[in-house]
Amino acid sequence: MVVGAIWAQTPDGVIGVDGGLPWHLSEDLKFFARITIGHPVVMGRRTWDSFPERVRPLPGRQNIVITSRPESVPADGERVWAVGSYAEAVDVALGVLATEPAAGPETAPREIWVLGGPSVWRDAAAHAALPLTRVLVTTVDLDVPGDTHAPGLDAAWSRTEVQDWTVAGNGTRFRIDEWTRTPVR
Ligand SMILES: NC(=O)c1ccc[n+]([C@@H]2O[C@H](COP(=O)([O-])OP(=O)(O)OC[C@H]3O[C@@H](n4cnc5c(N)ncnc54)[C@H](OP(=O)(O)O)[C@@H]3O)[C@@H](O)[C@H]2O)c1
């Protein structure tokens, strides 16, 4: 089992503004879909709210939403779950994976992707039994104001894959890096 986080940020660490993303980068949305489709995804309620209704629940993924107000999320127990904590989200994800056939080869590790926001990523990093070990970060080369920021990655994390900068169709430069860590038990 691998628990991964995925986010996009500016070089200054901005990830969100006014409940949404401060940019539109279709190349990164395609990358996000390619990585997460076929797997349970865990997110805070505000991140859930940030997705346009036409892609909510995120298709092809079991959407697990953390909230203190479960009535605010249209949970159906098939595509959407509302849970009260990150630990409960992991339990639901494991339950789903136990009943669903693997999306890839049987030998490949099963995956859970944590979509944020920052407090949810922090809870995922601190989870005792199944901590976060992989992070995919898209750096979007923009200088924009924001009200939500990526968590820092401490010295336990190593950058294991670095892409060259790419210029998106709209002219914005971006780069995708992978960070991994072996948690101390
Ligand atoms: N650039 C990126 O890759 C990226 C990724 C993710 C998000 N974002 C952006 O970040 C912003 C959203 O992030 P955010 O940090 O504001 O919010 P968030 O983490 O998505 O959601 C926060 C909400 O989640 C629920 N929650 C989280 N932990 C909980 C716990 N332990 N127990 C109970 N409920 C809990 C609460 O919902 P209730 O209030 O319902 O109780 C809380 O208000 C948006 O602007 C979004 O676009 C950007």
Short mmCIF file of C-alpha atoms and ligand atoms in Angstrom, two decimals:
data_model
loop_
_atom_site.label_atom_id
_atom_site.label_comp_id
_atom_site.label_asym_id
_atom_site.label_seq_id
_atom_site.Cartn_x
_atom_site.Cartn_y
_atom_site.Cartn_z
CA MET A 1 0.00 0.00 0.00
CA VAL A 2 1.31 3.44 -0.90
CA VAL A 3 -0.19 6.66 0.39
CA GLY A 4 0.71 9.62 -1.80
CA ALA A 5 -0.03 13.32 -1.81
CA ILE A 6 -0.35 15.42 -4.91
CA TRP A 7 -0.46 19.19 -5.20
CA ALA A 8 0.48 22.14 -7.38
CA GLN A 9 2.14 25.23 -5.96
CA THR A 10 3.94 28.38 -6.97
CA PRO A 11 7.68 28.67 -6.16
CA ASP A 12 6.53 30.60 -3.05
CA GLY A 13 4.28 27.75 -1.96
CA VAL A 14 0.88 29.25 -2.86
CA ILE A 15 -1.70 26.52 -3.57
CA GLY A 16 -5.04 28.29 -3.28
CA VAL A 17 -6.94 31.56 -3.18
CA ASP A 18 -10.58 32.31 -2.35
CA GLY A 19 -11.46 28.61 -2.22
CA GLY A 20 -9.99 27.73 -5.61
CA LEU A 21 -6.79 27.45 -7.60
CA PRO A 22 -5.00 30.69 -8.54
CA TRP A 23 -4.27 29.42 -12.08
CA HIS A 24 -5.62 27.18 -14.82
CA LEU A 25 -3.16 24.68 -16.21
CA SER A 26 -4.82 21.94 -18.24
CA GLU A 27 -1.57 19.95 -18.51
CA ASP A 28 -1.48 19.67 -14.72
CA LEU A 29 -5.16 18.74 -14.49
CA LYS A 30 -4.47 15.90 -16.95
CA PHE A 31 -1.48 14.78 -14.88
CA PHE A 32 -3.63 14.89 -11.71
CA ALA A 33 -6.27 12.74 -13.39
CA ARG A 34 -3.72 10.25 -14.74
CA ILE A 35 -2.18 9.75 -11.30
CA THR A 36 -5.36 9.58 -9.22
CA ILE A 37 -7.95 7.82 -11.42
CA GLY A 38 -8.61 4.29 -10.26
CA HIS A 39 -7.70 5.00 -6.63
CA PRO A 40 -9.44 6.29 -3.51
CA VAL A 41 -8.82 10.01 -2.96
CA VAL A 42 -8.99 11.73 0.44
CA MET A 43 -9.65 15.45 0.81
CA GLY A 44 -10.83 18.13 3.22
CA ARG A 45 -14.31 19.53 2.72
CA ARG A 46 -13.05 22.84 1.31
CA THR A 47 -11.00 21.05 -1.34
CA TRP A 48 -14.14 19.05 -2.21
CA ASP A 49 -16.03 22.35 -2.50
CA SER A 50 -13.29 23.76 -4.76
CA PHE A 51 -14.02 21.29 -7.56
CA PRO A 52 -16.55 22.42 -10.17
CA GLU A 53 -19.85 20.54 -9.82
CA ARG A 54 -19.43 18.92 -13.23
CA VAL A 55 -16.38 16.99 -11.97
CA ARG A 56 -17.70 16.33 -8.47
CA PRO A 57 -17.39 13.62 -7.33
CA LEU A 58 -14.10 13.26 -9.17
CA PRO A 59 -14.91 10.56 -11.72
CA GLY A 60 -13.28 7.15 -11.57
CA ARG A 61 -12.18 7.64 -7.97
CA GLN A 62 -13.74 6.92 -4.59
CA ASN A 63 -14.07 10.40 -3.09
CA ILE A 64 -13.56 10.44 0.70
CA VAL A 65 -14.28 13.85 2.23
CA ILE A 66 -13.28 14.84 5.77
CA THR A 67 -15.77 17.14 7.47
CA SER A 68 -17.29 17.89 10.85
CA ARG A 69 -20.61 18.41 9.04
CA PRO A 70 -21.32 15.20 7.11
CA GLU A 71 -24.66 16.59 5.97
CA SER A 72 -22.73 19.12 3.83
CA VAL A 73 -21.40 16.35 1.57
CA PRO A 74 -23.65 14.23 -0.69
CA ALA A 75 -22.27 10.92 0.54
CA ASP A 76 -23.70 7.81 -1.12
CA GLY A 77 -21.31 5.11 0.12
CA GLU A 78 -20.45 4.24 -3.49
CA ARG A 79 -18.60 7.21 -4.96
CA VAL A 80 -18.61 9.65 -2.04
CA TRP A 81 -18.04 9.18 1.68
CA ALA A 82 -18.13 11.81 4.45
CA VAL A 83 -15.88 11.02 7.41
CA GLY A 84 -14.94 12.83 10.61
CA SER A 85 -11.16 12.44 10.60
CA TYR A 86 -8.17 11.48 8.46
CA ALA A 87 -7.88 8.17 10.35
CA GLU A 88 -11.48 7.36 9.46
CA ALA A 89 -10.76 8.29 5.83
CA VAL A 90 -7.92 5.75 5.73
CA ASP A 91 -10.23 3.08 7.20
CA VAL A 92 -12.81 3.78 4.49
CA ALA A 93 -10.13 3.73 1.76
CA LEU A 94 -8.79 0.40 2.99
CA GLY A 95 -12.33 -1.00 3.12
CA VAL A 96 -12.95 0.13 -0.46
CA LEU A 97 -9.66 -1.33 -1.69
CA ALA A 98 -10.45 -4.64 0.00
CA THR A 99 -13.59 -4.99 -2.10
CA GLU A 100 -12.49 -3.44 -5.42
CA PRO A 101 -10.36 -5.21 -8.01
CA ALA A 102 -6.91 -3.66 -8.52
CA ALA A 103 -6.77 -0.87 -11.13
CA GLY A 104 -3.34 -2.01 -12.35
CA PRO A 105 -1.35 -5.25 -12.26
CA GLU A 106 -2.16 -7.46 -9.24
CA THR A 107 1.48 -7.22 -8.10
CA ALA A 108 1.51 -3.39 -8.04
CA PRO A 109 1.02 -1.80 -4.60
CA ARG A 110 -2.46 -0.38 -4.02
CA GLU A 111 -2.58 3.42 -3.80
CA ILE A 112 -4.46 6.05 -1.80
CA TRP A 113 -4.04 9.68 -2.91
CA VAL A 114 -4.41 12.58 -0.48
CA LEU A 115 -5.58 15.73 -2.27
CA GLY A 116 -5.23 18.25 0.57
CA GLY A 117 -5.55 20.85 1.93
CA PRO A 118 -2.49 21.39 4.08
CA SER A 119 -3.92 20.11 7.38
CA VAL A 120 -5.03 16.90 5.68
CA TRP A 121 -1.55 16.39 4.18
CA ARG A 122 -0.07 16.96 7.66
CA ASP A 123 -2.46 14.40 9.17
CA ALA A 124 -1.47 11.97 6.39
CA ALA A 125 2.24 12.48 7.08
CA ALA A 126 1.66 11.82 10.80
CA HIS A 127 -0.57 8.75 10.40
CA ALA A 128 1.08 5.99 12.43
CA ALA A 129 0.12 2.83 10.56
CA LEU A 130 0.10 4.07 6.99
CA PRO A 131 2.06 7.32 6.67
CA LEU A 132 2.54 9.35 3.54
CA THR A 133 5.64 8.21 1.66
CA ARG A 134 5.30 9.85 -1.75
CA VAL A 135 4.53 13.40 -2.82
CA LEU A 136 4.10 14.68 -6.36
CA VAL A 137 4.54 18.44 -6.59
CA THR A 138 3.84 20.50 -9.67
CA THR A 139 5.64 23.82 -9.44
CA VAL A 140 3.78 26.46 -11.44
CA ASP A 141 6.14 29.30 -12.26
CA LEU A 142 3.82 32.17 -11.36
CA ASP A 143 3.97 34.95 -8.80
CA VAL A 144 0.38 35.16 -7.57
CA PRO A 145 -1.20 36.06 -4.24
CA GLY A 146 -2.81 33.26 -2.25
CA ASP A 147 -4.37 32.42 1.09
CA THR A 148 -3.46 28.72 1.29
CA HIS A 149 0.08 27.34 1.23
CA ALA A 150 1.76 23.97 0.72
CA PRO A 151 3.25 22.32 3.78
CA GLY A 152 7.03 22.21 3.92
CA LEU A 153 8.78 18.91 3.28
CA ASP A 154 11.32 18.27 6.03
CA ALA A 155 14.76 16.62 5.75
CA ALA A 156 13.21 13.13 5.82
CA TRP A 157 12.01 13.73 2.26
CA SER A 158 14.30 13.29 -0.76
CA ARG A 159 13.61 14.57 -4.23
CA THR A 160 13.68 11.35 -6.23
CA GLU A 161 12.56 12.60 -9.59
CA VAL A 162 12.97 16.03 -11.12
CA GLN A 163 11.54 17.07 -14.45
CA ASP A 164 12.83 19.85 -16.65
CA TRP A 165 10.67 22.95 -16.87
CA THR A 166 7.97 22.60 -19.52
CA VAL A 167 6.03 25.43 -21.14
CA ALA A 168 2.27 24.78 -21.06
CA GLY A 169 -0.03 25.66 -23.96
CA ASN A 170 -0.99 28.91 -22.20
CA GLY A 171 2.67 29.93 -21.87
CA THR A 172 3.03 29.11 -18.14
CA ARG A 173 6.18 27.22 -17.15
CA PHE A 174 5.73 24.22 -14.86
CA ARG A 175 7.75 21.30 -13.51
CA ILE A 176 6.74 18.10 -11.73
CA ASP A 177 8.93 16.64 -8.99
CA GLU A 178 8.56 13.49 -6.93
CA TRP A 179 9.53 13.39 -3.25
CA THR A 180 9.73 10.19 -1.22
CA ARG A 181 10.62 9.25 2.33
CA THR A 182 11.04 6.13 4.41
CA PRO A 183 9.18 6.81 7.64
CA VAL A 184 10.89 5.98 10.94
CA ARG A 185 8.85 3.35 12.82
N1 LIG B 1 -2.98 23.62 -5.63
C1 LIG B 1 -3.36 22.45 -5.14
O1 LIG B 1 -2.83 21.42 -5.50
C2 LIG B 1 -4.47 22.39 -4.12
C3 LIG B 1 -4.79 21.16 -3.52
C4 LIG B 1 -5.79 21.14 -2.55
C5 LIG B 1 -6.44 22.30 -2.20
N2 LIG B 1 -6.09 23.47 -2.82
C6 LIG B 1 -6.74 24.72 -2.45
O2 LIG B 1 -6.68 24.86 -1.04
C7 LIG B 1 -7.90 25.44 -0.56
C8 LIG B 1 -8.61 24.44 0.33
O3 LIG B 1 -7.74 24.03 1.36
P1 LIG B 1 -8.05 24.35 2.91
O4 LIG B 1 -6.81 24.11 3.68
O5 LIG B 1 -8.68 25.70 2.98
O6 LIG B 1 -9.19 23.34 3.28
P2 LIG B 1 -9.30 21.72 3.27
O7 LIG B 1 -8.21 21.11 4.05
O8 LIG B 1 -9.56 21.24 1.90
O9 LIG B 1 -10.67 21.57 4.04
C9 LIG B 1 -10.75 21.99 5.38
C10 LIG B 1 -12.02 21.39 5.94
O10 LIG B 1 -11.87 19.96 5.98
C11 LIG B 1 -12.50 19.46 7.15
N3 LIG B 1 -11.50 18.86 8.01
C12 LIG B 1 -10.17 18.80 7.82
N4 LIG B 1 -9.59 18.11 8.82
C13 LIG B 1 -10.58 17.73 9.65
C14 LIG B 1 -10.61 16.98 10.86
N5 LIG B 1 -9.49 16.46 11.40
N6 LIG B 1 -11.81 16.78 11.45
C15 LIG B 1 -12.94 17.27 10.91
N7 LIG B 1 -12.97 17.99 9.75
C16 LIG B 1 -11.80 18.22 9.14
C17 LIG B 1 -13.21 20.64 7.79
O11 LIG B 1 -14.45 20.69 7.12
P3 LIG B 1 -15.81 21.28 7.78
O12 LIG B 1 -15.59 22.75 7.83
O13 LIG B 1 -16.86 20.84 6.82
O14 LIG B 1 -15.91 20.64 9.14
C18 LIG B 1 -12.32 21.81 7.36
O15 LIG B 1 -12.99 23.07 7.40
C19 LIG B 1 -8.70 25.80 -1.81
O16 LIG B 1 -8.34 27.10 -2.24
C20 LIG B 1 -8.21 24.77 -2.82
O17 LIG B 1 -8.40 25.20 -4.16
C21 LIG B 1 -5.12 23.53 -3.76
#
